[in-house]
C-alpha positions as a printed Julia matrix, in Angstrom:
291×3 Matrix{Float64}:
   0.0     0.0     0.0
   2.88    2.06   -0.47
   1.7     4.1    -3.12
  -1.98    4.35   -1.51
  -0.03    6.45    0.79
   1.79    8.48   -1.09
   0.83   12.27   -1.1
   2.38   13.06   -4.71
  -0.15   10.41   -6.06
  -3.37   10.9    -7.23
  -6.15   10.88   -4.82
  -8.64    8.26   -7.06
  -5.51    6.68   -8.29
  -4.72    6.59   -4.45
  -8.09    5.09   -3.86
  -8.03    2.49   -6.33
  -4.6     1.15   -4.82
  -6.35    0.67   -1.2
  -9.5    -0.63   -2.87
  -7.42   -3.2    -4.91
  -5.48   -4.5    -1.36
  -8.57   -4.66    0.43
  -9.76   -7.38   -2.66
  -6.85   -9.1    -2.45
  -7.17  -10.06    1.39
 -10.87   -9.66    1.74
 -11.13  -13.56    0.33
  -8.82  -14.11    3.3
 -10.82  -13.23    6.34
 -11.7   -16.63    6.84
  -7.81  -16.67    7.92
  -8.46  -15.34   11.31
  -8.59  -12.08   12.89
  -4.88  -10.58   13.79
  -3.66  -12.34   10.36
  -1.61  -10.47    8.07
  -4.35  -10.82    5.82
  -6.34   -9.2     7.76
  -4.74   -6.33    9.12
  -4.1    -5.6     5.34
  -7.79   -5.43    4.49
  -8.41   -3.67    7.77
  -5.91   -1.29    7.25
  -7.07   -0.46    3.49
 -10.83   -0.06    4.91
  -9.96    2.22    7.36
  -7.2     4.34    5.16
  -9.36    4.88    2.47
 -12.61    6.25    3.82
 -10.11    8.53    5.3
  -8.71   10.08    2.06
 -12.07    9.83    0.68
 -14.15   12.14    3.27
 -10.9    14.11    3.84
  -9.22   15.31    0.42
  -9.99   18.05   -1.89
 -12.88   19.04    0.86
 -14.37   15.68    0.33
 -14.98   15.93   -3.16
 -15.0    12.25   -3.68
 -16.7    11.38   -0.74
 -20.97   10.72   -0.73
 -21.29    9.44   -4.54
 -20.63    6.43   -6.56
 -16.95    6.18   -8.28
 -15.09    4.67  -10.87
 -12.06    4.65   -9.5
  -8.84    3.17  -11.67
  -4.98    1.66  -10.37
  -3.87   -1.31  -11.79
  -8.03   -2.92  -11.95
 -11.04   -0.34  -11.86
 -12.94   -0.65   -9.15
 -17.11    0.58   -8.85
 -17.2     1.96   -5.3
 -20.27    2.75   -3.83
 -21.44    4.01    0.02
 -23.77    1.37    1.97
 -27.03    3.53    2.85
 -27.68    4.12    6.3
 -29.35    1.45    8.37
 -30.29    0.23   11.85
 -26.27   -0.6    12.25
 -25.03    1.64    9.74
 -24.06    5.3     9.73
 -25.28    7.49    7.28
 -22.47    8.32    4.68
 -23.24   12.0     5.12
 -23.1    12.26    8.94
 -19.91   12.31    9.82
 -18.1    15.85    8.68
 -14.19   14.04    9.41
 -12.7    10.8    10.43
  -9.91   10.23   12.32
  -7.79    6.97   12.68
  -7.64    5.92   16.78
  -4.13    5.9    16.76
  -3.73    9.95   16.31
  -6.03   10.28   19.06
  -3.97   11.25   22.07
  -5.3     9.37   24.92
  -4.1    11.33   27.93
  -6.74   10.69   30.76
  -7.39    6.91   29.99
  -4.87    3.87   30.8
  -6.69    1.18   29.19
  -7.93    1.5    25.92
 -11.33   -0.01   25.31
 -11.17   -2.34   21.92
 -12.73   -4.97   20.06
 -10.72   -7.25   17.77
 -12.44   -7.85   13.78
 -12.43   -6.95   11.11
 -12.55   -3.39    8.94
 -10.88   -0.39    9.77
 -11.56    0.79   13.28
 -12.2     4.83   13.52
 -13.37    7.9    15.28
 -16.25    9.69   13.25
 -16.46   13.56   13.89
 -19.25   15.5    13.17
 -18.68   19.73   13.41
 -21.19   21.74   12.12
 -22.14   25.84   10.96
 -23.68   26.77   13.3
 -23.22   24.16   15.83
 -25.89   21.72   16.76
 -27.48   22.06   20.04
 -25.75   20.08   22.77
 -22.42   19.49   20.5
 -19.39   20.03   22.56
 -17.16   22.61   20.24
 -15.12   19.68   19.16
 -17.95   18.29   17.64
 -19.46   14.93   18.3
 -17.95   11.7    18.05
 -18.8     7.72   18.01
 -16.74    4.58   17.12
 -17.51    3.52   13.6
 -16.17    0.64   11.6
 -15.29    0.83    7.48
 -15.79   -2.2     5.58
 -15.76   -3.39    2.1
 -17.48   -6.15    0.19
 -16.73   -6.77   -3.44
 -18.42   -8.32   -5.87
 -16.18   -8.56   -8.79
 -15.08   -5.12   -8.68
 -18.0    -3.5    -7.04
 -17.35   -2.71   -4.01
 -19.59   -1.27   -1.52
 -17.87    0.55    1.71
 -19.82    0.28    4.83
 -19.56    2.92    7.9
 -20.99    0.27   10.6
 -22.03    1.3    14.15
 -19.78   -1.48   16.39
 -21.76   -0.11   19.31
 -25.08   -0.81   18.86
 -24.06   -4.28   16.54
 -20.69   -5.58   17.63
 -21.04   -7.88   14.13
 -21.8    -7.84   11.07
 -21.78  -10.02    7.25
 -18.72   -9.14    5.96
 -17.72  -10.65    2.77
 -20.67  -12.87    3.47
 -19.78  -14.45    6.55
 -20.95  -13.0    10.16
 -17.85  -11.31   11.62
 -16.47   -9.37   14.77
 -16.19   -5.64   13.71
 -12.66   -4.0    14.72
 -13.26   -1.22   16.97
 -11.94    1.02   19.61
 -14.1     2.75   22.51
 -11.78    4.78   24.1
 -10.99    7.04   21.27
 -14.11    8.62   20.67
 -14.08   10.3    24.54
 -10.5    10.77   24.05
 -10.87   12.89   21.56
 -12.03   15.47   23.7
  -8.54   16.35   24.98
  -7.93   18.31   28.48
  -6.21   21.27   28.96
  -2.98   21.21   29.72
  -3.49   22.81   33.14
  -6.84   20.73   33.92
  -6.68   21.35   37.89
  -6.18   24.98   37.2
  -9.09   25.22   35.24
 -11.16   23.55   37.81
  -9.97   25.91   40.98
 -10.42   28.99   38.49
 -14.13   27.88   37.94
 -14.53   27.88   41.58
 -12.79   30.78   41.81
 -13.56   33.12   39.12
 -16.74   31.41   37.72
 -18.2    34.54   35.4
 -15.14   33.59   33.66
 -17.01   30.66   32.71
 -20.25   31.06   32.81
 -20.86   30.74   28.97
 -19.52   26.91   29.14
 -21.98   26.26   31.17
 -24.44   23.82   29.82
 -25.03   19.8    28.7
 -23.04   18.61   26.0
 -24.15   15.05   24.3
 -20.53   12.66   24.14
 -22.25   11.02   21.05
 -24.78   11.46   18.38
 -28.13   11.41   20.47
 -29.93    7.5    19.58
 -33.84    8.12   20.79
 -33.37    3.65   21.43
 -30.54    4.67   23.78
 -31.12    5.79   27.93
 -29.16    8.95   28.74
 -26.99    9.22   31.34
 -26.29   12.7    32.42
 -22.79   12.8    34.32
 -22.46   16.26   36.42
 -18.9    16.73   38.39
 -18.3    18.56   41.53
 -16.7    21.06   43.1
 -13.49   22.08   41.78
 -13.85   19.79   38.98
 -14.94   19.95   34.99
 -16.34   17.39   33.18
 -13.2    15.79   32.43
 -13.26   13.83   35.47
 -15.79   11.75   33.75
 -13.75   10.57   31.22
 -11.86    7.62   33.07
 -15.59    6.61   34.31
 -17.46    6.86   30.93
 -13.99    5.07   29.41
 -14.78    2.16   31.77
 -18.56    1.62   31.68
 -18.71    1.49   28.02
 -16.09   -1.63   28.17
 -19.59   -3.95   28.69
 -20.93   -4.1    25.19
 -24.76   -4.46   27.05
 -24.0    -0.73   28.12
 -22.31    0.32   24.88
 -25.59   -0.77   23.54
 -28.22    0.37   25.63
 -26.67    3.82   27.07
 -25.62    7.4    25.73
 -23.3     9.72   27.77
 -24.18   13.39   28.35
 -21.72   15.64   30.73
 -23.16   19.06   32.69
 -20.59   21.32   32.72
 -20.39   24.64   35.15
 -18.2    26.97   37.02
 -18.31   25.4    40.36
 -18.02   28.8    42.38
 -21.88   29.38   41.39
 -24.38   28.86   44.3
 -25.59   25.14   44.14
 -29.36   26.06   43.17
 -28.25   28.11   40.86
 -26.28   25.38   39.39
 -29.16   23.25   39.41
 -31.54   25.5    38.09
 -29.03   25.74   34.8
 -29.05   21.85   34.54
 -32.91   21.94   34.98
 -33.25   24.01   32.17
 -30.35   22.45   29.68
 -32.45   19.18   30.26
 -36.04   20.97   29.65
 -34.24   21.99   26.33
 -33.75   18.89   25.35
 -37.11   17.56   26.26
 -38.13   20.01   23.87
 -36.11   19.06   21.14
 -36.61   15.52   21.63
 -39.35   14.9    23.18
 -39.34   10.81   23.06
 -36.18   10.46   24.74
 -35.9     7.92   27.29
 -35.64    8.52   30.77
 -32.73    9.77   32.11
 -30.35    8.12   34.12
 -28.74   10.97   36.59
């Protein structure tokens, strides 16, 4: 894949190259999960939706293409599903291992197959309840082929932990922790938590719930609120655990309240009761929250 990942090359010709490994080793799944064979076709999956949603401001990205390297290759996006993401959701993806993991010490993962990712989604103007780094969840790329059609999947290892991959039922690749990672700390995370009890107009506009992952109406919220001389960060380690039982992965979304802690308590509260009466508006079958 050498050339796939060459910069000087051509971004379809690019494609075609990463398309062209993954249908080499897709007929070798059956190997076993860690193979060489494997990792190739994970590897390609992952890589190319990538340089697909990412180059020449996704140009590429959201239609069919012929796309030409050594064979020519008829890509297509799987439509959205139950356990698949919609192709146009996600504004970015980025691969797990340039996500900087700097609050969690064991990384939440789930060996299969496709490329394991973190799919962003940052908006103008921003969605209600999206933390300014956007929103993130764990998504999975996969390609089937027939012949050379190919058809790339952006599957939701969360709420389906498998799926039929080259026509067998297989463990998706995936990785938990880098989705909350994402959200990296300040470097000087205990000063901002003493200087929003401290100085808390200072951060009074921060205040207010921010949704972890796209909101799932299926899915119960739980609504995580820190203490005093704390930020929501102090979450992460907890929310980074829970999620490692795939029932929860499955059945719960994370929300965070954040809010200068130097603010009266009722205050405090009052500003939580009404972030949560703004979502009752905007979704109004939610499930019940878990506090």
């Amino acid at each position: 894949m050498r050339e796939a990942r060459s910069a000087t090359t051509p971004v379809a010709k690019r494609a075609a190259d990463y398309l062209q490994a993954a249908a080499m080793t897709a007929p070798l799944l059956g190997t076993g999960i860690g193979t060489p064979a494997c990792e190739t076709y994970n590897t390609a999956c992952g890589e190319l939706t990538v340089l697909l949603r990412s180059s020449e401001g996704g140009r590429l990205w959201n239609q069919p293409l012929t796309l030409t390297g050594d064979k020519t290759y008829h890509l297509r996006l799987e439509p959205a599903g139950n356990a698949v993401w919609a192709s146009n959701y996600f504004t970015a993806f980025e691969s797990p291992d340039q996500v900087k993991e700097k609050l969690i010490r064991k990384k939440i993962t789930q060996e299969g197959v496709g490329g394991a990712l973190v799919g962003v989604r940052i908006v103008n103007p921003p969605e209600k309840f999206a933390p300014v780094k956007g929103i993130t969840a764990a998504v999975t790329a996969t390609l089937d082929f027939h012949a050379t059609n190919a058809t790339l999947a952006l599957r939701r290892p969360a709420k389906q932990p498998t799926a039929i991959v080259e026509g067998k039922v297989r463990p998706l690749a995936a990785n938990f922790s880098a989705p909350i990672s994402y959200y990296e700390p300040p470097a000087n995370l205990l000063l901002v938590g003493v200087m929003g009890a401290l100085r808390s107009a200072h951060y009074e506009k921060k205040t207010g719930l921010y949704f972890l992952q796209p909101y799932d109406p299926n899915r119960i919220p739980v609504v995580f609120v820190h203490g005093l001389i704390s930020t929501p960060f102090d979450w992460v380690k907890t929310i980074n655990g829970v999620q490692a039982d795939p029932e929860i992965r499955k059945r719960y979304q994370f929300w965070v309240f954040a809010y200068p802690t130097g603010n009266p308590v009722l205050y405090s509260a009052l500003r939580l009761r009404e972030e949560l009466a703004k979502v009752d508006k905007l979704y109004p079958n939610h499930k019940d929250y878990v506090l």
